[in-house]
XYZ file of C-alpha atoms in Angstrom:
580
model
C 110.191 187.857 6.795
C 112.817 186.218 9.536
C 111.499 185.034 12.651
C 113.364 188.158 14.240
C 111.602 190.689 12.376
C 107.808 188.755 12.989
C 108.867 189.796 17.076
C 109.840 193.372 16.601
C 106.378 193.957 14.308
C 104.462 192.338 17.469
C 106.326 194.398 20.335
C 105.383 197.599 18.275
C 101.809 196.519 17.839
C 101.967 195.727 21.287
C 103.375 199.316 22.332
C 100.895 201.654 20.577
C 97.867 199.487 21.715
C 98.979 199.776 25.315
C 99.938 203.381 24.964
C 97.468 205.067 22.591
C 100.573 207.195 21.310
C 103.772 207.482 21.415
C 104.208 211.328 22.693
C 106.802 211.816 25.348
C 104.924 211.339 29.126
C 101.976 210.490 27.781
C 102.125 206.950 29.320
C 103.576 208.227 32.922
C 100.345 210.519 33.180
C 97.979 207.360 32.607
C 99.630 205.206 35.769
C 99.289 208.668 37.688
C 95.535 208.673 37.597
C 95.115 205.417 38.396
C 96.603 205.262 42.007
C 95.053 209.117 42.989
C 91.871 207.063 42.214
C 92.369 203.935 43.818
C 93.636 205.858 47.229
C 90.373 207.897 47.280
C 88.550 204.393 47.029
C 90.361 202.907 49.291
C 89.673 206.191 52.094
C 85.763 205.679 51.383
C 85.934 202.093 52.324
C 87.637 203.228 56.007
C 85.801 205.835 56.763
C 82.654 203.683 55.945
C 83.920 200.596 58.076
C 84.827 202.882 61.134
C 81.267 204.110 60.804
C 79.764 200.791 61.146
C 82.054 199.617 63.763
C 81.064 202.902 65.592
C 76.865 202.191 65.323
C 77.233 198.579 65.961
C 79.166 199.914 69.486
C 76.767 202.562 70.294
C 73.849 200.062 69.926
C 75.333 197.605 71.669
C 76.252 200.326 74.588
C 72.333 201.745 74.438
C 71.679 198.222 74.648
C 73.353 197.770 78.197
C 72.272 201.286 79.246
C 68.606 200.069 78.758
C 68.932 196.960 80.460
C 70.523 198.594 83.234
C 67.603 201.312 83.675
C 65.018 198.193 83.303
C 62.845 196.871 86.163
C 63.019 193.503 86.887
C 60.396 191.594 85.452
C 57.392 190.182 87.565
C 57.761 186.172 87.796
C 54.168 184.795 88.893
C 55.874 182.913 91.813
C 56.526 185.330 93.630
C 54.552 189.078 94.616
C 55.931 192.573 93.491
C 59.114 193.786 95.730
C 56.760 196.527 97.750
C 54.847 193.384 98.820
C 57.879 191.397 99.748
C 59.607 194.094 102.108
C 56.070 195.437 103.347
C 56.449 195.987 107.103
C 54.014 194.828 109.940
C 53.646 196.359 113.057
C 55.813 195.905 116.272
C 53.291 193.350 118.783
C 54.032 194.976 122.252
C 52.832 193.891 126.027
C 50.538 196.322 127.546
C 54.409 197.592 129.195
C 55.875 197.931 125.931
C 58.191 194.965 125.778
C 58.870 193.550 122.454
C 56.807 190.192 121.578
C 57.436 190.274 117.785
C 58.905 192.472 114.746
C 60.605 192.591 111.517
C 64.281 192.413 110.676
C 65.996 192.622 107.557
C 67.119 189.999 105.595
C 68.100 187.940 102.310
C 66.653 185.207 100.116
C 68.890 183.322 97.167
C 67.209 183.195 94.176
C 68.185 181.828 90.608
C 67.757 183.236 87.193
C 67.541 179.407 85.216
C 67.883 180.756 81.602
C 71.277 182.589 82.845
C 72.961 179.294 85.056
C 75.815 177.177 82.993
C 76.074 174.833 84.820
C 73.058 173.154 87.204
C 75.119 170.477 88.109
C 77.905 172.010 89.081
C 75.646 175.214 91.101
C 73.914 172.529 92.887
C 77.004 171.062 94.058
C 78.600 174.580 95.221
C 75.749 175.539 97.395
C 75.143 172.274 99.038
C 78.484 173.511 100.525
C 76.936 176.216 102.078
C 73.440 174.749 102.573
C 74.074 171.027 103.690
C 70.300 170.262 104.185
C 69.703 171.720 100.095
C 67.096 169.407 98.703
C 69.454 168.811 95.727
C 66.713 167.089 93.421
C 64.581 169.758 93.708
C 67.108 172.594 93.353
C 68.111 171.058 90.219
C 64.868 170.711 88.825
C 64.789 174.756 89.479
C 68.044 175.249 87.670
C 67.476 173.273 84.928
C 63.950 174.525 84.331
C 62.707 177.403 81.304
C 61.675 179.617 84.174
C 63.251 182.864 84.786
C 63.321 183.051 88.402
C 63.162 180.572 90.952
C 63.103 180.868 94.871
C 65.820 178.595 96.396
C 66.092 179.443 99.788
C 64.194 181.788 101.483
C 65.458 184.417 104.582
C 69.116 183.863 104.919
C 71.555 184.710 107.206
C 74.463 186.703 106.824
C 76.947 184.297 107.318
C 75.175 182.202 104.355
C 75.069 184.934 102.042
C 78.309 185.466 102.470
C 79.667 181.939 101.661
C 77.359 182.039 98.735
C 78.676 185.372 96.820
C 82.257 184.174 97.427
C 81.568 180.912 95.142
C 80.249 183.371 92.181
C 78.127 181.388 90.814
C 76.509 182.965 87.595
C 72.466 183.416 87.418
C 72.402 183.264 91.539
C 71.110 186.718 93.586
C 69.512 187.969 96.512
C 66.800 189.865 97.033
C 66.410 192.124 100.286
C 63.471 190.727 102.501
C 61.436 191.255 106.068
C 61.602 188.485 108.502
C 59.858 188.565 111.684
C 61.342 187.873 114.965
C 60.016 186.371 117.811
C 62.384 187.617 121.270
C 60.337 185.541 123.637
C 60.490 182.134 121.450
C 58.175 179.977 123.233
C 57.232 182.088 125.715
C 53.607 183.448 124.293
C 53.381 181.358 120.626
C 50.186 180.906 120.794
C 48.934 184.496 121.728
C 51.134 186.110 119.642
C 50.967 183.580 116.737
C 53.426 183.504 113.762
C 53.841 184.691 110.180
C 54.508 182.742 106.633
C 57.895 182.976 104.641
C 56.113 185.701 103.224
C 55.309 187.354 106.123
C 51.327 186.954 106.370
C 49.956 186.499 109.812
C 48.305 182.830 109.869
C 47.893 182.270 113.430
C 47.576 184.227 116.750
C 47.598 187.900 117.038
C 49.633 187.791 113.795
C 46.460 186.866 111.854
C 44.284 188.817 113.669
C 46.433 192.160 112.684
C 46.135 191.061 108.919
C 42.413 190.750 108.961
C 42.257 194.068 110.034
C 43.504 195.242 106.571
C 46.896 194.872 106.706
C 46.898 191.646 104.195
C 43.998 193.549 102.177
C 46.657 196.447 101.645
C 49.891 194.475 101.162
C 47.628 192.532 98.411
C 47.295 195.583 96.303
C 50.224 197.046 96.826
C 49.670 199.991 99.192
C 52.377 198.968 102.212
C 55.668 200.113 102.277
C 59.014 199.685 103.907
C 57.914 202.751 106.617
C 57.312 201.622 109.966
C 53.970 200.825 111.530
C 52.572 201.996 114.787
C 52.855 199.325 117.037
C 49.961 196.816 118.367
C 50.006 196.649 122.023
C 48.100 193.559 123.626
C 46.781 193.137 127.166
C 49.199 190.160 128.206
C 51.766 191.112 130.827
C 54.764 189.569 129.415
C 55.953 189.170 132.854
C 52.726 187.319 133.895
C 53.251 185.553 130.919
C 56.150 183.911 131.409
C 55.278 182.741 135.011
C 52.079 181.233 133.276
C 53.889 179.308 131.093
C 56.877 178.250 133.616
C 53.994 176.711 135.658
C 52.593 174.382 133.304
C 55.621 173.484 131.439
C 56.848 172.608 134.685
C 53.694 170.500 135.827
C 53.162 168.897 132.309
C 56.953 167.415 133.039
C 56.491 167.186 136.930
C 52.764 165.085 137.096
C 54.086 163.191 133.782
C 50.867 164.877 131.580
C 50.394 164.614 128.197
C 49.340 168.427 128.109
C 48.372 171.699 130.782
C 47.624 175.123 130.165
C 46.527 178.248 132.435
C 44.914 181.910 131.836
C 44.877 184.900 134.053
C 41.846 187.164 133.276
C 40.833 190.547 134.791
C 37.702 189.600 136.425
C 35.881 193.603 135.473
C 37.723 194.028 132.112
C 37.991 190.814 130.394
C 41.706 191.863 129.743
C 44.243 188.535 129.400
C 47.163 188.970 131.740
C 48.812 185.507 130.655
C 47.502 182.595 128.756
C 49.991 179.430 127.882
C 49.167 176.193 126.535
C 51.733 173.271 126.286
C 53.142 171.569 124.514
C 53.628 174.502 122.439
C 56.182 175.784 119.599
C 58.740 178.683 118.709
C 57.401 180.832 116.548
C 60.504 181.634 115.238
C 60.382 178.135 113.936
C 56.965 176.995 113.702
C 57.321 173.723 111.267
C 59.254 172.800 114.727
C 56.557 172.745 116.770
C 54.833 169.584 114.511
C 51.201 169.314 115.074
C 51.037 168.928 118.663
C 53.111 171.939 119.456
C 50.652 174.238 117.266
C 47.627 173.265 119.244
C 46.005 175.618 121.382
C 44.236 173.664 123.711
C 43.202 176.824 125.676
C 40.985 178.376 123.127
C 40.707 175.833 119.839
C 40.399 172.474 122.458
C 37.160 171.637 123.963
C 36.755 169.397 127.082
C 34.584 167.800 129.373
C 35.132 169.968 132.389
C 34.401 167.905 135.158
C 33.208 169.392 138.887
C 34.200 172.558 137.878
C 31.052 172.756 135.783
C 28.934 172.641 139.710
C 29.486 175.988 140.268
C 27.402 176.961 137.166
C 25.097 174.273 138.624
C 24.877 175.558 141.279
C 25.397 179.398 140.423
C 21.925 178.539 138.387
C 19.877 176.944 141.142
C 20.617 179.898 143.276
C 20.201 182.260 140.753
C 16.752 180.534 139.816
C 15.765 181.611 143.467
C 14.319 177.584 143.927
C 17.310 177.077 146.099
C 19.204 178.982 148.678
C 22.640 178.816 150.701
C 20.387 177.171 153.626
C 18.852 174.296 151.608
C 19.754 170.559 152.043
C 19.604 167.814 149.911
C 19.557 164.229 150.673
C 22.940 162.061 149.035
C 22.615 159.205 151.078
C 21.423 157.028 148.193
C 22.993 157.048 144.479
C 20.625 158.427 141.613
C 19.642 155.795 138.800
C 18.076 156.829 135.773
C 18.497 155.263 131.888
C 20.795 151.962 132.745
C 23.490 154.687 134.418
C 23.845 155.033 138.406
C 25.183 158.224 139.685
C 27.033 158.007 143.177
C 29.471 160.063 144.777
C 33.249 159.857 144.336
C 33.944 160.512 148.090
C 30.199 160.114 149.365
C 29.199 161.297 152.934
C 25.978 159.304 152.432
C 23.483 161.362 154.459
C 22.186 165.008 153.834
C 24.220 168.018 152.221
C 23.965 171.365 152.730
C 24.886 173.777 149.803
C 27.525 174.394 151.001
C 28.901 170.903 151.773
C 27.816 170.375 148.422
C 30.315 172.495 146.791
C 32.897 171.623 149.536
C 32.224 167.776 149.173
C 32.251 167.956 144.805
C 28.446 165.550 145.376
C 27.132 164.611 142.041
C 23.773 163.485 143.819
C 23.279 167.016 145.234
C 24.513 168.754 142.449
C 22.129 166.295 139.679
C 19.269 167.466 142.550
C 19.563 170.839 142.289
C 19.379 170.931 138.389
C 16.342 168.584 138.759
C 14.494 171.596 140.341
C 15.309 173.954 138.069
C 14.585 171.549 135.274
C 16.247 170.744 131.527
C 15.145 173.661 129.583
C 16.044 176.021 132.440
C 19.415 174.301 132.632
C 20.088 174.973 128.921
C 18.890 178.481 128.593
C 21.424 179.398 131.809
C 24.650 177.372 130.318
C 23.836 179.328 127.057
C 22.850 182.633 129.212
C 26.646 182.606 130.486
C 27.915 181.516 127.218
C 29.428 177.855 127.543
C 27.122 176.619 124.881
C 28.161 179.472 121.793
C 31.219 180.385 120.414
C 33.067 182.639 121.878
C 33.713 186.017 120.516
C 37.608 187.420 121.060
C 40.533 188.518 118.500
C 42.416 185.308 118.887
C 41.099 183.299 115.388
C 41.596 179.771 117.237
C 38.257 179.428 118.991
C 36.479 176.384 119.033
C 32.839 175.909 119.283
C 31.299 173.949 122.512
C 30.017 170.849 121.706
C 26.639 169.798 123.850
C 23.453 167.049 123.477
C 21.554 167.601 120.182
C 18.499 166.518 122.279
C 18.378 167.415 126.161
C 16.868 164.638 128.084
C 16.797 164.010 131.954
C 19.827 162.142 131.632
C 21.957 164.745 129.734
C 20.961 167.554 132.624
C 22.265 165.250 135.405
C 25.553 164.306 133.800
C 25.936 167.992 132.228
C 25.085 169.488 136.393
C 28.383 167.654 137.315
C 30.962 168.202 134.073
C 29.570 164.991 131.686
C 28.013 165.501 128.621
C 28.993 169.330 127.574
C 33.115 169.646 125.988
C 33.795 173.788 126.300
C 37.209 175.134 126.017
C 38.860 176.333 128.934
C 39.570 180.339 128.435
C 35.609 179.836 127.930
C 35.152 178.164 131.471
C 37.274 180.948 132.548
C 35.093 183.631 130.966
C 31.863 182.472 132.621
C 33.732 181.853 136.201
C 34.778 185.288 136.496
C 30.901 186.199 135.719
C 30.381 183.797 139.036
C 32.200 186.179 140.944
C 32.451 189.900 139.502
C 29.178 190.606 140.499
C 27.490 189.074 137.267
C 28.861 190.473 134.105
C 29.381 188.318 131.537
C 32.645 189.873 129.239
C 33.867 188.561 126.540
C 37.585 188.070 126.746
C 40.159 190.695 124.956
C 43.936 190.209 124.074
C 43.941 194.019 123.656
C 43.769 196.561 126.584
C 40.712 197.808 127.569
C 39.286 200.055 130.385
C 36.185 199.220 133.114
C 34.160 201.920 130.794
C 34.950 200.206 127.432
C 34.149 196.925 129.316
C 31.099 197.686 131.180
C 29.813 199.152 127.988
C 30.157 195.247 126.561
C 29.534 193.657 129.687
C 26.095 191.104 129.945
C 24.399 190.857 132.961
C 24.002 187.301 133.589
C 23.377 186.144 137.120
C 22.127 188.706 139.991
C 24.501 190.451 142.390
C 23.065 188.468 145.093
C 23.888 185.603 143.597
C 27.472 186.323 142.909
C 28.298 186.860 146.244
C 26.692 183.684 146.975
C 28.866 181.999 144.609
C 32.199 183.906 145.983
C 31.451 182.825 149.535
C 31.234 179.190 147.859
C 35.057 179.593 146.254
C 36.015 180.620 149.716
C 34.652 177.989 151.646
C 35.823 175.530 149.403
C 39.448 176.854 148.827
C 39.586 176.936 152.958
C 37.703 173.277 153.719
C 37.499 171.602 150.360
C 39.465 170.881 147.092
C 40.534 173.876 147.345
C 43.442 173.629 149.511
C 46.007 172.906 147.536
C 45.687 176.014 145.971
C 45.900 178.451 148.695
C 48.452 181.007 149.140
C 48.722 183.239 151.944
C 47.334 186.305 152.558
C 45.719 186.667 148.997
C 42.354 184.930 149.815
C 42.250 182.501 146.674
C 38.931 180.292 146.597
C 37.972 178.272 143.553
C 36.760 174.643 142.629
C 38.486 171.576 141.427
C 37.238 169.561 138.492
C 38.497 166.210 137.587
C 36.792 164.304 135.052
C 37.384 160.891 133.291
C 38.703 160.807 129.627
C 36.657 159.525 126.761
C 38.989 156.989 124.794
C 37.116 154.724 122.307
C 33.574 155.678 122.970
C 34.011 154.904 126.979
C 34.989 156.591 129.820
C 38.273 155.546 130.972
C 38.590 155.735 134.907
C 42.553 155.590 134.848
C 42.253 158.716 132.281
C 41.344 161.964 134.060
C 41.402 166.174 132.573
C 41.666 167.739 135.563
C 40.607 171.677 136.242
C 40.942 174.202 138.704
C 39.272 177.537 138.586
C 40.001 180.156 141.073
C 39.473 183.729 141.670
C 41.824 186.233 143.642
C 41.247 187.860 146.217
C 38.337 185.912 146.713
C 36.855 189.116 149.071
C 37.070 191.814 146.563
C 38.182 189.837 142.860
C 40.143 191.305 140.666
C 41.537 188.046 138.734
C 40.420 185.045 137.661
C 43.025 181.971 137.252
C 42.210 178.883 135.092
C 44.306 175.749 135.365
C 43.472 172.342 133.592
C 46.185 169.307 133.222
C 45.356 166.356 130.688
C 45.986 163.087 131.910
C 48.534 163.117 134.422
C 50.166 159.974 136.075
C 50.521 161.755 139.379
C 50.691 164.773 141.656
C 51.342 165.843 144.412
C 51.909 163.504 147.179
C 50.869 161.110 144.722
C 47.451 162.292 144.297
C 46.257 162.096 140.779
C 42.881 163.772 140.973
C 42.747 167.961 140.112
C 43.391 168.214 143.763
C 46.938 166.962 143.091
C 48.074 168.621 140.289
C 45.709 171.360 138.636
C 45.395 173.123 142.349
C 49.416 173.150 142.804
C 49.298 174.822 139.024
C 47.145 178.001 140.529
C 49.137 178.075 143.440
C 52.159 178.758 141.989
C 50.855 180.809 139.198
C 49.199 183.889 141.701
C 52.557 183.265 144.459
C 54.512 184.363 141.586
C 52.478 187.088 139.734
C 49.991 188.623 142.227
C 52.835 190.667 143.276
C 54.013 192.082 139.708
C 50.071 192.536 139.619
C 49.770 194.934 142.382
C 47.585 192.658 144.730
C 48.673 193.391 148.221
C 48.424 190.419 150.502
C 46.283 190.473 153.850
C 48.075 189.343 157.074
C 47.238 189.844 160.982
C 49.208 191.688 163.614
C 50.525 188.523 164.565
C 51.638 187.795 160.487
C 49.051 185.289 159.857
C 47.104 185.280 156.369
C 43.779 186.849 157.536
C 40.899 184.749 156.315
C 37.566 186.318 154.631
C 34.479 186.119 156.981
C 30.584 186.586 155.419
């Protein structure tokens, strides 16, 4: 067979293997059936990838939905958002002016597990917030947390600034800030809240311990508002308080002063200031000596003021009267110490002269009669020797002799010995002059009903007007002088006593006092005064004389007025002066 015919016998093998037969169409018909099938495949596979493409969106979309509907998580660094936009009251004065509430506000937070870039988010809001501590902002950023406080209470202007750099992982979150209007003016009545708007000082924390923090705690505040808390400072008062001493702190060249104004039958605080002092609106500015409240958390060595309890006593005790005379001719010696007179008359006192002279050898006499456990039982009687009970949470306890000997009643009779704080000197003066009450001070209003129903008897009637005829005399003849103003019938005494530095009395160191009632004939207020360690006063007079006198002279000039005390004067326009 040829090598021609060898192909044609393979093409035909080829032709019915391929084809099955050789009928007309037959092969056409095969190829047919093969794409109808391969089309219908080929729809199955679409249909089935649009499917999936469709459930992979839709979960993706539920996805979002459900993150959308989600509540943020609770990060253990900071409280759930009913607690951080709880309200607190509105503080009022017993007029209804403003003396602290809340306004709304922003804090910038991070999400760390959602920011790109911590270098480069530091360095964008160190453009806003210059004073960014940039260390420890980064450690926040770069930390596994999932939220982080970075600044807390913004204002407006710095949220602004901060959105427009859209940084990722950075939000706000809508906060309460509270807002001081006065500043300075009553800080340490009023007191001042945390970033997170807890009360821990003043008023402030004396409104959360009431129940307010108990509630915020566990959840049960909201974003209503709260009735107000109205206090029993006159903000007008107030000021004029705190004008005074800020003024004679600067004036005398004192490292401190302070002042109260106290109803004399209600207990009720008009005005109480203490400087140097802070804002509250910025308390970290105020540094440690700002936040001290030497009026009610400071305790002193009074000095002479501490004879008219002396002497309020020996009265009271009915061993000495008004008419009595003691000799001070000759200082007192007892235990290696020798007690003289700072501006000695050196022959026989009255009372009277007594007071009017400040003797330590009368005064140290007259305790001597009444004797040391007498003594102690009276200064604790009218409450200079406990703690004293009021809303303000800065109170101090007295500090006194863990044994009373001879010597400790001597230099206690004239202002040594015993350190009380000076609202509490103020408390038990007005007692000296109300006709005997002892009432614990209030920095919310009260009435004489609510008062009387507190009030202590603590010295007889008799004896109080003893002791007001002594303030009189005094404020007319004695130390008193410098703290007169006319036609309102002030009387009082002056203490000034020497500093302990070092274990020693230092003579060139003096905390000088001046308590004072008004009007002396019929009281109605009680003024406190007391500078620490002034360099001078007035016509250079560095003694209490000088300087804590001028401080009670200016404060009822100013405020009896507002306080509705009408002053006394003659036909011919002179101050009329109170006769017994």
């Amino acid at each position: 067979m040829s090598f021609l015919s060898r192909i044609m016998v393979v093409k035909s093998k080829a032709h019915f293997s391929a084809g099955g037969s050789n009928r007309p169409g037959e092969v056409n018909g095969t190829f047919v059936g093969s794409r109808k099938k391969s089309g219908s495949q080929a729809r199955s596979r679409v249909a089935i990838m649009i499917f999936g493409f469709t459930a992979f969106y839709c979960v993706i979309g539920g996805r979002l939905v459900q993150y959308g509907l989600a509540q943020p998580d609770t990060v253990s660094s900071i409280g759930r958002a009913d607690n951080l936009m709880a309200s607190r009251p509105d503080i009022l004065d017993r007029n209804g002016e403003i003396l602290a509430t809340d306004i709304r506000t922003v804090s910038l937070y991070a999400e760390p597990n959602k920011i790109v870039d911590a270098d480069e988010a530091v360095e964008q809001l160190s453009t806003v917030l210059p004073n960014l501590n940039v260390a420890d902002i980064y450690n926040k950023l770069k930390s596994k947390s999932r939220f982080q406080w970075l600044r807390r209470q913004l204002t407006p202007k710095q949220q602004s600034e901060i959105l427009a750099l859209g940084i990722p992982g950075i939000g706000f979150r809508p906060e309460k800030r509270r807002f001081y209007p006065g500043g300075p003016t009553a800080a340490h009545i009023v007191g001042h809240v945390n970033v997170d708007n807890r009360g821990i000082a003043g008023m402030e924390r004396y409104i959360d311990s009431q129940g307010l923090a108990d509630l915020a705690a566990i959840g049960m505040t909201s974003d209503a508002k709260l009735e107000p808390v109205k206090l029993s400072i006159d903000l007008r008062v107030q000021n004029i308080v705190r004008d005074s001493v800020l003024n004679a702190m600067t004036e005398y060249q004192a490292i401190a002063a302070g002042a109260v104004v106290m109803d004399v039958h209600t207990g009720e605080i008009l005005g109480m200031a203490s400087v140097p002092d802070y804002d509250p609106n910025n308390p970290a500015g105020g540094a440690q000596e700002g936040w001290m409240n030497r009026m009610s958390n400071g305790t002193f060595e009074m000095g002479s003021t501490f004879k008219s309890f002396t002497t309020a006593m020996a009265l009271d005790s009915g061993k000495v009267t008004l008419k009595d005379s003691f000799d001070a001719r000759f200082p007192i010696r007892i235990g290696g110490f020798t007690i003289k007179d700072f501006h000695g008359k050196h022959r026989v006192l009255t009372v009277p002269e007594i007071f009017q002279y400040s003797s330590n050898i009368g005064t140290a006499k007259m305790a001597d009669i009444v004797g040391i456990d007498a003594h102690k039982e009276f200064l604790t009687r009218i409450g200079l020797l406990s703690k004293m009970q009021t809303e303000l949470p800065e109170v101090k306890m007295p500090s006194q002799p863990r044994v009373w000997k001879k010597i400790n009643s001597i230099t206690i009779s004239f202002g040594h010995g015993v350190s009380t704080t000076p609202l509490q000197t103020a408390v038990a003066g007005a007692a000296l002059i109300n006709g005997g009450k002892l009432i614990e001070p209030t920095f919310l209003p009260r009435t004489v009903d609510e008062a009387d129903a507190v009030a202590v008897p603590v010295i007889k009637k008799s004896t109080s007007d003893d002791m007001r005829y002594l303030f009189r005399y005094n404020g007319i003849y004695g130390s008193g002088k410098n703290a007169l103003v006319p036609g309102y019938n002030v009387g009082g005494k002056t203490g000034t006593a020497d500093k302990v530095v070092n274990g020693r009395y230092a003579h060139d160191l003096n905390f000088n006092a001046f308590l004072a009632g008004f009007p002396i004939d019929n009281p109605r207020y009680i003024v406190l005064s007391f500078i620490d360690a002034p360099k001078t006063g007035e016509k250079g007079v560095r003694t209490a004389a000088g300087n804590a006198a001028p401080i009670v002279r200016n404060i009822i000039s100013r405020s009896a007025p507002l306080l509705g005390v009408e002053p006394k004067f003659g036909e011919d326009g002179s101050a009329l002066l109170v006769s017994y």
